[in-house]
Amino acid sequence: MNESTLPIYFAPLEGVTDGIFRRTHFEFFGGVSKYYIPFISPTQHLAFTSREQRSVSPAENAGLPVVPQVLAGRASHFAGTAKLLFDLGYSEVNLNLGCPSGTVTAKHKGSGLLRDLNELRAFLDEVFTSISGGSVSVKTRIGFESADEWDAIWAVLRDYPFMECIVHPRTRSQFYKGSPCTDAFARTAEARFPCAYNGDLNTLSDCRAIAKRFPHTGALMLGRGLVANPALARQWQGGKGLSKLELKAFCDALLARYEAQWPHKAVLGHMQETMRYILCCFDEPKREQRALRKVRTVEEYQGVIDRLFAECELRAEPCFALDRMSL
Ligand SMILES: Cc1cc2nc3c(=O)[nH]c(=O)nc-3n(C[C@H](O)[C@H](O)[C@H](O)COP(=O)(O)O)c2cc1C
């Protein structure tokens, strides 16, 4: 696909890319073809928690191109939830085969389903025989312990009619650190199965390199890089780069919208977390970074943010960097 028309997906980031964030990003920046909603995790009775209900409610997502994601260890839980989501009007539901959390993998969910490929096959057999009413995509890691597991996992996944396979080429053991194994993705992209690439696409040149190396990739999925620099997808589509003025307006709008709906304490924790990513884009924000960790009220938070925008400049290439998160 032509590089400039390659669509960008916003990766699901639980605790960051909630409904308010998605709507505000769409309104201020755009450039994203699909926003993947952070996972919902059905229990036996397929009941959604109130938070999950809100996150997938068509009203909450009206006008946004969103895809719900389901984390399940039992095929009946996945298929039953997918049916509820198709009935709500969604045409695609994404299966999470990537979550690395120990409490999740212990229940054979997320990347825990990659450990036993007979179990994975049985899961997918049941899902695809019982599901109707929409399409299923998958977001997967390339192994539990080692990238050597990928060929066998991929041989299973490509036997099923997924509408797309989004590959985050890290193993479960890597969590979100270390380098993605692009060589493993190479074998996926060559197979001409609809696939998308996810992992460490933090700059335009990162995106270009993957698009160039893997011309059969159907889309690029960006997570932390797009939270840190919310203009990156727009810029990839030929639009303008990030400006400090619009970033400030975006941060202020997020704060106001969370405040209108959430209790102060939740607003504060959430904005502190989101700003950890955005601060990566600034030159020398150390004083503000330290201050931000210590704020106790929304007013104190606003004071630090106002000072940040008044006193610090954006870096020449504003982008996410893992080592800047903990400065
Ligand atoms: C805080 C956090 C929450 C995440 N939540 C989810 C999730 O709900 N579902 C999912 O498939 N991946 C989740 N991920 C993984 C991201 O979607 C993505 O695969 C990962 O961050 C690598 O892409 P990136 O380098 O572009 O951020 C999460 C990652 C982080 C850091």
PDB file of C-alpha atoms in Angstrom, residues 104-254:
ATOM      1  CA  VAL A 104      -4.427 -12.361  33.193  1.00  0.00           C
ATOM      2  CA  THR A 105      -2.072 -15.007  31.792  1.00  0.00           C
ATOM      3  CA  ALA A 106      -2.637 -17.232  34.849  1.00  0.00           C
ATOM      4  CA  LYS A 107      -6.272 -17.480  33.718  1.00  0.00           C
ATOM      5  CA  HIS A 108      -5.171 -18.462  30.180  1.00  0.00           C
ATOM      6  CA  LYS A 109      -6.247 -15.111  28.787  1.00  0.00           C
ATOM      7  CA  GLY A 110      -4.342 -12.540  26.697  1.00  0.00           C
ATOM      8  CA  SER A 111      -0.847 -13.798  25.899  1.00  0.00           C
ATOM      9  CA  GLY A 112      -1.594 -16.694  28.289  1.00  0.00           C
ATOM     10  CA  LEU A 113      -3.485 -18.284  25.385  1.00  0.00           C
ATOM     11  CA  LEU A 114      -0.255 -18.451  23.371  1.00  0.00           C
ATOM     12  CA  ARG A 115       1.360 -20.967  25.720  1.00  0.00           C
ATOM     13  CA  ASP A 116      -0.540 -24.035  24.597  1.00  0.00           C
ATOM     14  CA  LEU A 117      -1.314 -24.097  20.880  1.00  0.00           C
ATOM     15  CA  ASN A 118      -3.743 -27.038  21.157  1.00  0.00           C
ATOM     16  CA  GLU A 119      -5.721 -24.970  23.608  1.00  0.00           C
ATOM     17  CA  LEU A 120      -5.518 -21.963  21.269  1.00  0.00           C
ATOM     18  CA  ARG A 121      -6.787 -24.059  18.352  1.00  0.00           C
ATOM     19  CA  ALA A 122      -9.680 -25.428  20.392  1.00  0.00           C
ATOM     20  CA  PHE A 123     -10.527 -21.870  21.489  1.00  0.00           C
ATOM     21  CA  LEU A 124     -10.517 -20.550  17.910  1.00  0.00           C
ATOM     22  CA  ASP A 125     -12.417 -23.567  16.530  1.00  0.00           C
ATOM     23  CA  GLU A 126     -15.214 -22.895  18.985  1.00  0.00           C
ATOM     24  CA  VAL A 127     -15.177 -19.134  18.399  1.00  0.00           C
ATOM     25  CA  PHE A 128     -15.365 -19.390  14.630  1.00  0.00           C
ATOM     26  CA  THR A 129     -18.017 -22.104  14.569  1.00  0.00           C
ATOM     27  CA  SER A 130     -20.305 -20.207  16.926  1.00  0.00           C
ATOM     28  CA  ILE A 131     -19.830 -16.616  15.850  1.00  0.00           C
ATOM     29  CA  SER A 132     -21.895 -14.686  13.322  1.00  0.00           C
ATOM     30  CA  GLY A 133     -23.010 -11.138  12.746  1.00  0.00           C
ATOM     31  CA  GLY A 134     -19.612  -9.482  12.367  1.00  0.00           C
ATOM     32  CA  SER A 135     -15.875  -9.878  11.873  1.00  0.00           C
ATOM     33  CA  VAL A 136     -13.166 -10.839  14.308  1.00  0.00           C
ATOM     34  CA  SER A 137      -9.656  -9.383  14.268  1.00  0.00           C
ATOM     35  CA  VAL A 138      -6.822 -10.326  16.599  1.00  0.00           C
ATOM     36  CA  LYS A 139      -4.041  -8.422  18.341  1.00  0.00           C
ATOM     37  CA  THR A 140      -1.243 -10.749  19.322  1.00  0.00           C
ATOM     38  CA  ARG A 141       2.256 -11.006  20.695  1.00  0.00           C
ATOM     39  CA  ILE A 142       4.740 -13.311  18.990  1.00  0.00           C
ATOM     40  CA  GLY A 143       5.356 -15.701  21.849  1.00  0.00           C
ATOM     41  CA  PHE A 144       5.161 -16.276  25.552  1.00  0.00           C
ATOM     42  CA  GLU A 145       8.840 -16.778  26.366  1.00  0.00           C
ATOM     43  CA  SER A 146      10.616 -16.554  23.035  1.00  0.00           C
ATOM     44  CA  ALA A 147      10.246 -15.149  19.525  1.00  0.00           C
ATOM     45  CA  ASP A 148      11.028 -18.675  18.271  1.00  0.00           C
ATOM     46  CA  GLU A 149       7.428 -19.552  19.123  1.00  0.00           C
ATOM     47  CA  TRP A 150       6.019 -17.236  16.468  1.00  0.00           C
ATOM     48  CA  ASP A 151       6.126 -19.523  13.430  1.00  0.00           C
ATOM     49  CA  ALA A 152       4.001 -22.123  15.206  1.00  0.00           C
ATOM     50  CA  ILE A 153       1.588 -19.505  16.593  1.00  0.00           C
ATOM     51  CA  TRP A 154       1.284 -17.848  13.202  1.00  0.00           C
ATOM     52  CA  ALA A 155       0.606 -21.235  11.566  1.00  0.00           C
ATOM     53  CA  VAL A 156      -2.405 -21.560  13.902  1.00  0.00           C
ATOM     54  CA  LEU A 157      -3.724 -18.005  13.516  1.00  0.00           C
ATOM     55  CA  ARG A 158      -3.614 -17.986   9.724  1.00  0.00           C
ATOM     56  CA  ASP A 159      -5.896 -21.030   9.626  1.00  0.00           C
ATOM     57  CA  TYR A 160      -8.804 -18.872  10.819  1.00  0.00           C
ATOM     58  CA  PRO A 161     -10.797 -16.191   9.011  1.00  0.00           C
ATOM     59  CA  PHE A 162      -9.602 -13.203  11.032  1.00  0.00           C
ATOM     60  CA  MET A 163     -10.334  -9.984   9.182  1.00  0.00           C
ATOM     61  CA  GLU A 164      -6.890  -8.776  10.282  1.00  0.00           C
ATOM     62  CA  CYS A 165      -4.013  -9.858  12.465  1.00  0.00           C
ATOM     63  CA  ILE A 166      -2.363  -7.000  14.362  1.00  0.00           C
ATOM     64  CA  VAL A 167       1.069  -8.089  15.492  1.00  0.00           C
ATOM     65  CA  HIS A 168       2.989  -6.576  18.388  1.00  0.00           C
ATOM     66  CA  PRO A 169       6.265  -8.420  17.811  1.00  0.00           C
ATOM     67  CA  ARG A 170       7.327  -8.756  21.423  1.00  0.00           C
ATOM     68  CA  THR A 171       7.014 -11.784  23.656  1.00  0.00           C
ATOM     69  CA  ARG A 172       5.047 -11.833  26.865  1.00  0.00           C
ATOM     70  CA  SER A 173       8.323 -11.944  28.825  1.00  0.00           C
ATOM     71  CA  GLN A 174       9.360  -8.628  27.307  1.00  0.00           C
ATOM     72  CA  PHE A 175       6.217  -6.838  28.510  1.00  0.00           C
ATOM     73  CA  TYR A 176       6.694  -3.413  26.836  1.00  0.00           C
ATOM     74  CA  LYS A 177      10.499  -3.301  26.996  1.00  0.00           C
ATOM     75  CA  GLY A 178      13.342  -4.480  24.770  1.00  0.00           C
ATOM     76  CA  SER A 179      13.179  -4.339  20.986  1.00  0.00           C
ATOM     77  CA  PRO A 180      10.293  -5.583  18.870  1.00  0.00           C
ATOM     78  CA  CYS A 181      11.382  -8.539  16.707  1.00  0.00           C
ATOM     79  CA  THR A 182      10.731  -7.151  13.237  1.00  0.00           C
ATOM     80  CA  ASP A 183      12.199 -10.286  11.616  1.00  0.00           C
ATOM     81  CA  ALA A 184       9.301 -12.292  13.018  1.00  0.00           C
ATOM     82  CA  PHE A 185       6.875  -9.773  11.569  1.00  0.00           C
ATOM     83  CA  ALA A 186       8.610 -10.109   8.179  1.00  0.00           C
ATOM     84  CA  ARG A 187       7.394 -13.683   7.887  1.00  0.00           C
ATOM     85  CA  THR A 188       3.845 -12.566   8.712  1.00  0.00           C
ATOM     86  CA  ALA A 189       3.793  -9.719   6.232  1.00  0.00           C
ATOM     87  CA  GLU A 190       5.066 -11.972   3.453  1.00  0.00           C
ATOM     88  CA  ALA A 191       2.160 -14.349   3.924  1.00  0.00           C
ATOM     89  CA  ARG A 192      -0.234 -11.817   2.376  1.00  0.00           C
ATOM     90  CA  PHE A 193      -2.698 -12.364   5.191  1.00  0.00           C
ATOM     91  CA  PRO A 194      -4.300  -9.044   6.209  1.00  0.00           C
ATOM     92  CA  CYS A 195      -1.966  -7.788   8.890  1.00  0.00           C
ATOM     93  CA  ALA A 196      -1.006  -4.646  10.758  1.00  0.00           C
ATOM     94  CA  TYR A 197       2.151  -3.723  12.655  1.00  0.00           C
ATOM     95  CA  ASN A 198       2.270  -2.420  16.214  1.00  0.00           C
ATOM     96  CA  GLY A 199       5.175  -1.500  18.448  1.00  0.00           C
ATOM     97  CA  ASP A 200       7.502   1.450  19.069  1.00  0.00           C
ATOM     98  CA  LEU A 201       6.278   3.594  16.168  1.00  0.00           C
ATOM     99  CA  ASN A 202       7.081   6.891  17.837  1.00  0.00           C
ATOM    100  CA  THR A 203       8.178   9.132  14.947  1.00  0.00           C
ATOM    101  CA  LEU A 204       7.360   9.626  11.284  1.00  0.00           C
ATOM    102  CA  SER A 205      10.625   7.951  10.372  1.00  0.00           C
ATOM    103  CA  ASP A 206       9.730   4.900  12.507  1.00  0.00           C
ATOM    104  CA  CYS A 207       6.453   4.655  10.568  1.00  0.00           C
ATOM    105  CA  ARG A 208       8.192   5.152   7.222  1.00  0.00           C
ATOM    106  CA  ALA A 209      10.761   2.457   7.952  1.00  0.00           C
ATOM    107  CA  ILE A 210       8.096  -0.156   8.730  1.00  0.00           C
ATOM    108  CA  ALA A 211       5.878   0.873   5.796  1.00  0.00           C
ATOM    109  CA  LYS A 212       8.866   0.622   3.460  1.00  0.00           C
ATOM    110  CA  ARG A 213      10.202  -2.660   4.784  1.00  0.00           C
ATOM    111  CA  PHE A 214       6.774  -4.348   4.859  1.00  0.00           C
ATOM    112  CA  PRO A 215       4.805  -3.132   1.837  1.00  0.00           C
ATOM    113  CA  HIS A 216       2.024  -5.664   2.487  1.00  0.00           C
ATOM    114  CA  THR A 217       1.225  -4.220   5.898  1.00  0.00           C
ATOM    115  CA  GLY A 218      -2.377  -3.056   5.882  1.00  0.00           C
ATOM    116  CA  ALA A 219      -2.083  -0.535   8.729  1.00  0.00           C
ATOM    117  CA  LEU A 220       0.187   0.847  11.424  1.00  0.00           C
ATOM    118  CA  MET A 221      -1.008   0.778  15.023  1.00  0.00           C
ATOM    119  CA  LEU A 222       0.420   3.420  17.365  1.00  0.00           C
ATOM    120  CA  GLY A 223       0.008   3.524  21.126  1.00  0.00           C
ATOM    121  CA  ARG A 224       2.382   5.324  23.460  1.00  0.00           C
ATOM    122  CA  GLY A 225       3.845   7.360  20.598  1.00  0.00           C
ATOM    123  CA  LEU A 226       0.438   8.780  19.731  1.00  0.00           C
ATOM    124  CA  VAL A 227      -0.439   9.578  23.345  1.00  0.00           C
ATOM    125  CA  ALA A 228       2.863  11.456  23.724  1.00  0.00           C
ATOM    126  CA  ASN A 229       2.538  13.260  20.382  1.00  0.00           C
ATOM    127  CA  PRO A 230      -1.170  13.285  19.548  1.00  0.00           C
ATOM    128  CA  ALA A 231      -0.533  14.960  16.160  1.00  0.00           C
ATOM    129  CA  LEU A 232       1.582  12.104  14.820  1.00  0.00           C
ATOM    130  CA  ALA A 233      -1.221  10.324  12.914  1.00  0.00           C
ATOM    131  CA  ARG A 234      -2.402  13.590  11.370  1.00  0.00           C
ATOM    132  CA  GLN A 235       1.139  14.387  10.318  1.00  0.00           C
ATOM    133  CA  TRP A 236       1.536  10.912   8.787  1.00  0.00           C
ATOM    134  CA  GLN A 237      -1.538  11.660   6.678  1.00  0.00           C
ATOM    135  CA  GLY A 238       0.131  14.846   5.375  1.00  0.00           C
ATOM    136  CA  GLY A 239      -1.244  17.277   7.976  1.00  0.00           C
ATOM    137  CA  LYS A 240       0.725  19.630  10.196  1.00  0.00           C
ATOM    138  CA  GLY A 241       2.966  18.684  13.065  1.00  0.00           C
ATOM    139  CA  LEU A 242       2.346  19.286  16.758  1.00  0.00           C
ATOM    140  CA  SER A 243       2.157  22.845  18.067  1.00  0.00           C
ATOM    141  CA  LYS A 244       2.433  23.851  21.705  1.00  0.00           C
ATOM    142  CA  LEU A 245      -0.714  25.940  21.472  1.00  0.00           C
ATOM    143  CA  GLU A 246      -2.935  23.093  20.321  1.00  0.00           C
ATOM    144  CA  LEU A 247      -1.309  20.666  22.753  1.00  0.00           C
ATOM    145  CA  LYS A 248      -2.183  23.033  25.614  1.00  0.00           C
ATOM    146  CA  ALA A 249      -5.758  23.352  24.331  1.00  0.00           C
ATOM    147  CA  PHE A 250      -5.973  19.531  24.118  1.00  0.00           C
ATOM    148  CA  CYS A 251      -4.649  19.058  27.675  1.00  0.00           C
ATOM    149  CA  ASP A 252      -7.010  21.736  29.032  1.00  0.00           C
ATOM    150  CA  ALA A 253      -9.987  20.172  27.230  1.00  0.00           C
ATOM    151  CA  LEU A 254      -9.124  16.721  28.596  1.00  0.00           C
TER     152      LEU A 254
END
